[in-house]
Every structure is written in C-alpha cells, then in structure tokens.
Amino acid sequence: EQQIKVVLEEALALHREKPDLHRFLYAEAPRPRALQERLRAFDEVMEKTLSSHLHTAGMSRKKADLKGALIARAGQALLHEFVLDGQLPYSYDYRLKELHATMIQLMADTQTPETM
C-alpha cells in the first residue's frame, strides 16, 4: 500500500507544478517518436512491476500480466482524468485518497476466478 501511495504522490507532484502546461502536453502536444518510446518503456516497467507483485501473491502468470497492464493503464487514466481535473466538485486530497484506495483494491483482488 505504501509503495502505491508513494508512486501516486510522486507522479502527482510532477503534474501539479504546472497543471495547465501538463494538461496541454498530455492532451494537445505532439509526441516525437523518442518520447513515445520513453513513455512506453516506463509503462512497461510499471506493468511488469505490478504483474510481478500479483504473480507473487498467487495469481497465474498469464492473468497477472494482463491484470498488471490493466491496473497500470487504469491508474494512469484515473490520475490524468480524475485527480488532476480541477473542475470536479471534490478536493484534490479527496480525489488522491480515492485513487489510492481504488488502486489498493485492484491490487488486492487476486482471488478472482481464472477465465482465460
């Protein structure tokens, strides 16, 4: 739980320094191939790290790989669309707390039936 909290807080600290610039870069700015490759490499590290934790907790490798990718991408989307959206009627701290709780729940749910 603490590792997820630290990752979320650090990512958000970077985003909050200049939120308008970040929103523009995230939504509008072109991404050169080199940047796309660096972003994808970071995503792969996050997915593999999550997958490893899930597999260690008892999930099959195949399901852990899929769920790790889903959690990483969901976390990224929630971070950008929910936590950083200053127009929502919830405080930043509340949104961060809810994102953290959601990510913990997704990681903890390792006993779902194998359907693949």
PDB file of C-alpha atoms in Angstrom:
ATOM      1  CA  GLU A   1       0.000   0.000   0.000  1.00  0.00           C
ATOM      2  CA  GLN A   2       2.815   2.389   0.865  1.00  0.00           C
ATOM      3  CA  GLN A   3       4.572   1.790  -2.473  1.00  0.00           C
ATOM      4  CA  ILE A   4       1.415   2.625  -4.423  1.00  0.00           C
ATOM      5  CA  LYS A   5       0.915   5.758  -2.335  1.00  0.00           C
ATOM      6  CA  VAL A   6       4.485   6.923  -2.973  1.00  0.00           C
ATOM      7  CA  VAL A   7       4.228   6.313  -6.733  1.00  0.00           C
ATOM      8  CA  LEU A   8       0.926   8.214  -6.939  1.00  0.00           C
ATOM      9  CA  GLU A   9       2.178  11.116  -4.831  1.00  0.00           C
ATOM     10  CA  GLU A  10       5.407  11.466  -6.812  1.00  0.00           C
ATOM     11  CA  ALA A  11       3.624  11.342 -10.164  1.00  0.00           C
ATOM     12  CA  LEU A  12       1.107  13.900  -8.985  1.00  0.00           C
ATOM     13  CA  ALA A  13       3.801  16.188  -7.586  1.00  0.00           C
ATOM     14  CA  LEU A  14       5.322  16.389 -11.058  1.00  0.00           C
ATOM     15  CA  HIS A  15       1.937  17.085 -12.612  1.00  0.00           C
ATOM     16  CA  ARG A  16       0.859  19.704 -10.086  1.00  0.00           C
ATOM     17  CA  GLU A  17       3.863  22.010 -10.527  1.00  0.00           C
ATOM     18  CA  LYS A  18       2.427  23.437 -13.752  1.00  0.00           C
ATOM     19  CA  PRO A  19      -1.002  21.878 -14.230  1.00  0.00           C
ATOM     20  CA  ASP A  20      -2.008  23.961 -17.258  1.00  0.00           C
ATOM     21  CA  LEU A  21       1.202  23.071 -19.053  1.00  0.00           C
ATOM     22  CA  HIS A  22       0.738  19.409 -18.156  1.00  0.00           C
ATOM     23  CA  ARG A  23      -2.845  19.375 -19.434  1.00  0.00           C
ATOM     24  CA  PHE A  24      -1.678  20.899 -22.712  1.00  0.00           C
ATOM     25  CA  LEU A  25       1.210  18.443 -23.071  1.00  0.00           C
ATOM     26  CA  TYR A  26      -0.994  15.472 -22.207  1.00  0.00           C
ATOM     27  CA  ALA A  27      -3.909  16.384 -24.459  1.00  0.00           C
ATOM     28  CA  GLU A  28      -2.579  18.551 -27.268  1.00  0.00           C
ATOM     29  CA  ALA A  29       1.165  18.459 -27.802  1.00  0.00           C
ATOM     30  CA  PRO A  30       2.687  16.200 -30.451  1.00  0.00           C
ATOM     31  CA  ARG A  31       4.862  13.405 -29.098  1.00  0.00           C
ATOM     32  CA  PRO A  32       8.068  12.710 -31.028  1.00  0.00           C
ATOM     33  CA  ARG A  33       8.957   9.061 -31.544  1.00  0.00           C
ATOM     34  CA  ALA A  34      11.763   9.197 -28.954  1.00  0.00           C
ATOM     35  CA  LEU A  35       9.374  10.488 -26.305  1.00  0.00           C
ATOM     36  CA  GLN A  36       6.748   7.898 -27.237  1.00  0.00           C
ATOM     37  CA  GLU A  37       9.366   5.171 -26.796  1.00  0.00           C
ATOM     38  CA  ARG A  38      10.419   6.508 -23.385  1.00  0.00           C
ATOM     39  CA  LEU A  39       6.812   6.726 -22.228  1.00  0.00           C
ATOM     40  CA  ARG A  40       6.113   3.190 -23.441  1.00  0.00           C
ATOM     41  CA  ALA A  41       9.246   1.911 -21.673  1.00  0.00           C
ATOM     42  CA  PHE A  42       8.026   3.494 -18.424  1.00  0.00           C
ATOM     43  CA  ASP A  43       4.582   1.934 -18.918  1.00  0.00           C
ATOM     44  CA  GLU A  44       6.202  -1.476 -19.438  1.00  0.00           C
ATOM     45  CA  VAL A  45       8.189  -1.148 -16.199  1.00  0.00           C
ATOM     46  CA  MET A  46       5.012  -0.289 -14.296  1.00  0.00           C
ATOM     47  CA  GLU A  47       3.092  -3.167 -15.882  1.00  0.00           C
ATOM     48  CA  LYS A  48       5.874  -5.682 -15.177  1.00  0.00           C
ATOM     49  CA  THR A  49       6.238  -4.490 -11.585  1.00  0.00           C
ATOM     50  CA  LEU A  50       2.511  -4.834 -10.937  1.00  0.00           C
ATOM     51  CA  SER A  51       2.424  -8.199 -12.691  1.00  0.00           C
ATOM     52  CA  SER A  52       5.286  -9.455 -10.549  1.00  0.00           C
ATOM     53  CA  HIS A  53       3.501  -8.434  -7.339  1.00  0.00           C
ATOM     54  CA  LEU A  54       0.275 -10.110  -8.467  1.00  0.00           C
ATOM     55  CA  HIS A  55       2.076 -13.294  -9.506  1.00  0.00           C
ATOM     56  CA  THR A  56       3.919 -13.395  -6.163  1.00  0.00           C
ATOM     57  CA  ALA A  57       0.519 -13.061  -4.434  1.00  0.00           C
ATOM     58  CA  GLY A  58      -0.660 -16.253  -6.139  1.00  0.00           C
ATOM     59  CA  MET A  59      -2.141 -15.210  -9.459  1.00  0.00           C
ATOM     60  CA  SER A  60      -1.214 -17.199 -12.560  1.00  0.00           C
ATOM     61  CA  ARG A  61       1.459 -15.570 -14.724  1.00  0.00           C
ATOM     62  CA  LYS A  62      -0.896 -15.061 -17.674  1.00  0.00           C
ATOM     63  CA  LYS A  63      -3.588 -13.403 -15.572  1.00  0.00           C
ATOM     64  CA  ALA A  64      -1.040 -11.370 -13.587  1.00  0.00           C
ATOM     65  CA  ASP A  65       0.424  -9.987 -16.830  1.00  0.00           C
ATOM     66  CA  LEU A  66      -2.998  -8.933 -18.089  1.00  0.00           C
ATOM     67  CA  LYS A  67      -4.154  -7.517 -14.773  1.00  0.00           C
ATOM     68  CA  GLY A  68      -0.850  -5.670 -14.263  1.00  0.00           C
ATOM     69  CA  ALA A  69      -1.320  -3.963 -17.633  1.00  0.00           C
ATOM     70  CA  LEU A  70      -4.950  -3.122 -16.856  1.00  0.00           C
ATOM     71  CA  ILE A  71      -4.143  -1.668 -13.440  1.00  0.00           C
ATOM     72  CA  ALA A  72      -1.229   0.391 -14.777  1.00  0.00           C
ATOM     73  CA  ARG A  73      -3.330   1.865 -17.568  1.00  0.00           C
ATOM     74  CA  ALA A  74      -6.352   2.433 -15.332  1.00  0.00           C
ATOM     75  CA  GLY A  75      -4.159   4.189 -12.789  1.00  0.00           C
ATOM     76  CA  GLN A  76      -2.685   6.435 -15.452  1.00  0.00           C
ATOM     77  CA  ALA A  77      -6.114   7.314 -16.845  1.00  0.00           C
ATOM     78  CA  LEU A  78      -7.549   7.979 -13.385  1.00  0.00           C
ATOM     79  CA  LEU A  79      -4.553  10.099 -12.459  1.00  0.00           C
ATOM     80  CA  HIS A  80      -4.984  12.300 -15.514  1.00  0.00           C
ATOM     81  CA  GLU A  81      -8.742  12.417 -15.797  1.00  0.00           C
ATOM     82  CA  PHE A  82      -9.916  12.276 -12.192  1.00  0.00           C
ATOM     83  CA  VAL A  83      -7.223  13.518  -9.849  1.00  0.00           C
ATOM     84  CA  LEU A  84      -5.898  16.367 -11.989  1.00  0.00           C
ATOM     85  CA  ASP A  85      -9.270  17.666 -13.148  1.00  0.00           C
ATOM     86  CA  GLY A  86      -9.676  20.855 -11.140  1.00  0.00           C
ATOM     87  CA  GLN A  87     -13.299  21.207 -12.263  1.00  0.00           C
ATOM     88  CA  LEU A  88     -14.571  18.267 -10.219  1.00  0.00           C
ATOM     89  CA  PRO A  89     -16.561  19.063  -7.051  1.00  0.00           C
ATOM     90  CA  TYR A  90     -14.146  17.106  -4.843  1.00  0.00           C
ATOM     91  CA  SER A  91     -10.932  18.341  -3.252  1.00  0.00           C
ATOM     92  CA  TYR A  92      -7.593  17.261  -4.664  1.00  0.00           C
ATOM     93  CA  ASP A  93      -6.764  15.418  -1.430  1.00  0.00           C
ATOM     94  CA  TYR A  94     -10.056  13.533  -1.530  1.00  0.00           C
ATOM     95  CA  ARG A  95      -9.516  12.524  -5.161  1.00  0.00           C
ATOM     96  CA  LEU A  96      -5.995  11.323  -4.351  1.00  0.00           C
ATOM     97  CA  LYS A  97      -7.281   9.330  -1.365  1.00  0.00           C
ATOM     98  CA  GLU A  98      -9.959   7.675  -3.521  1.00  0.00           C
ATOM     99  CA  LEU A  99      -7.467   6.866  -6.289  1.00  0.00           C
ATOM    100  CA  HIS A 100      -5.137   5.273  -3.749  1.00  0.00           C
ATOM    101  CA  ALA A 101      -7.986   3.189  -2.277  1.00  0.00           C
ATOM    102  CA  THR A 102      -9.079   2.097  -5.751  1.00  0.00           C
ATOM    103  CA  MET A 103      -5.571   1.030  -6.743  1.00  0.00           C
ATOM    104  CA  ILE A 104      -5.157  -0.902  -3.485  1.00  0.00           C
ATOM    105  CA  GLN A 105      -8.456  -2.696  -4.098  1.00  0.00           C
ATOM    106  CA  LEU A 106      -7.472  -3.609  -7.645  1.00  0.00           C
ATOM    107  CA  MET A 107      -4.143  -4.983  -6.449  1.00  0.00           C
ATOM    108  CA  ALA A 108      -5.700  -6.879  -3.551  1.00  0.00           C
ATOM    109  CA  ASP A 109      -8.226  -8.689  -5.713  1.00  0.00           C
ATOM    110  CA  THR A 110      -6.019 -11.648  -6.581  1.00  0.00           C
ATOM    111  CA  GLN A 111      -8.616 -14.329  -5.910  1.00  0.00           C
ATOM    112  CA  THR A 112     -10.770 -13.665  -8.987  1.00  0.00           C
ATOM    113  CA  PRO A 113     -11.542 -16.830 -10.982  1.00  0.00           C
ATOM    114  CA  GLU A 114      -9.281 -17.729 -13.879  1.00  0.00           C
ATOM    115  CA  THR A 115     -11.285 -17.294 -17.081  1.00  0.00           C
ATOM    116  CA  MET A 116      -8.603 -17.345 -19.734  1.00  0.00           C
TER     117      MET A 116
END
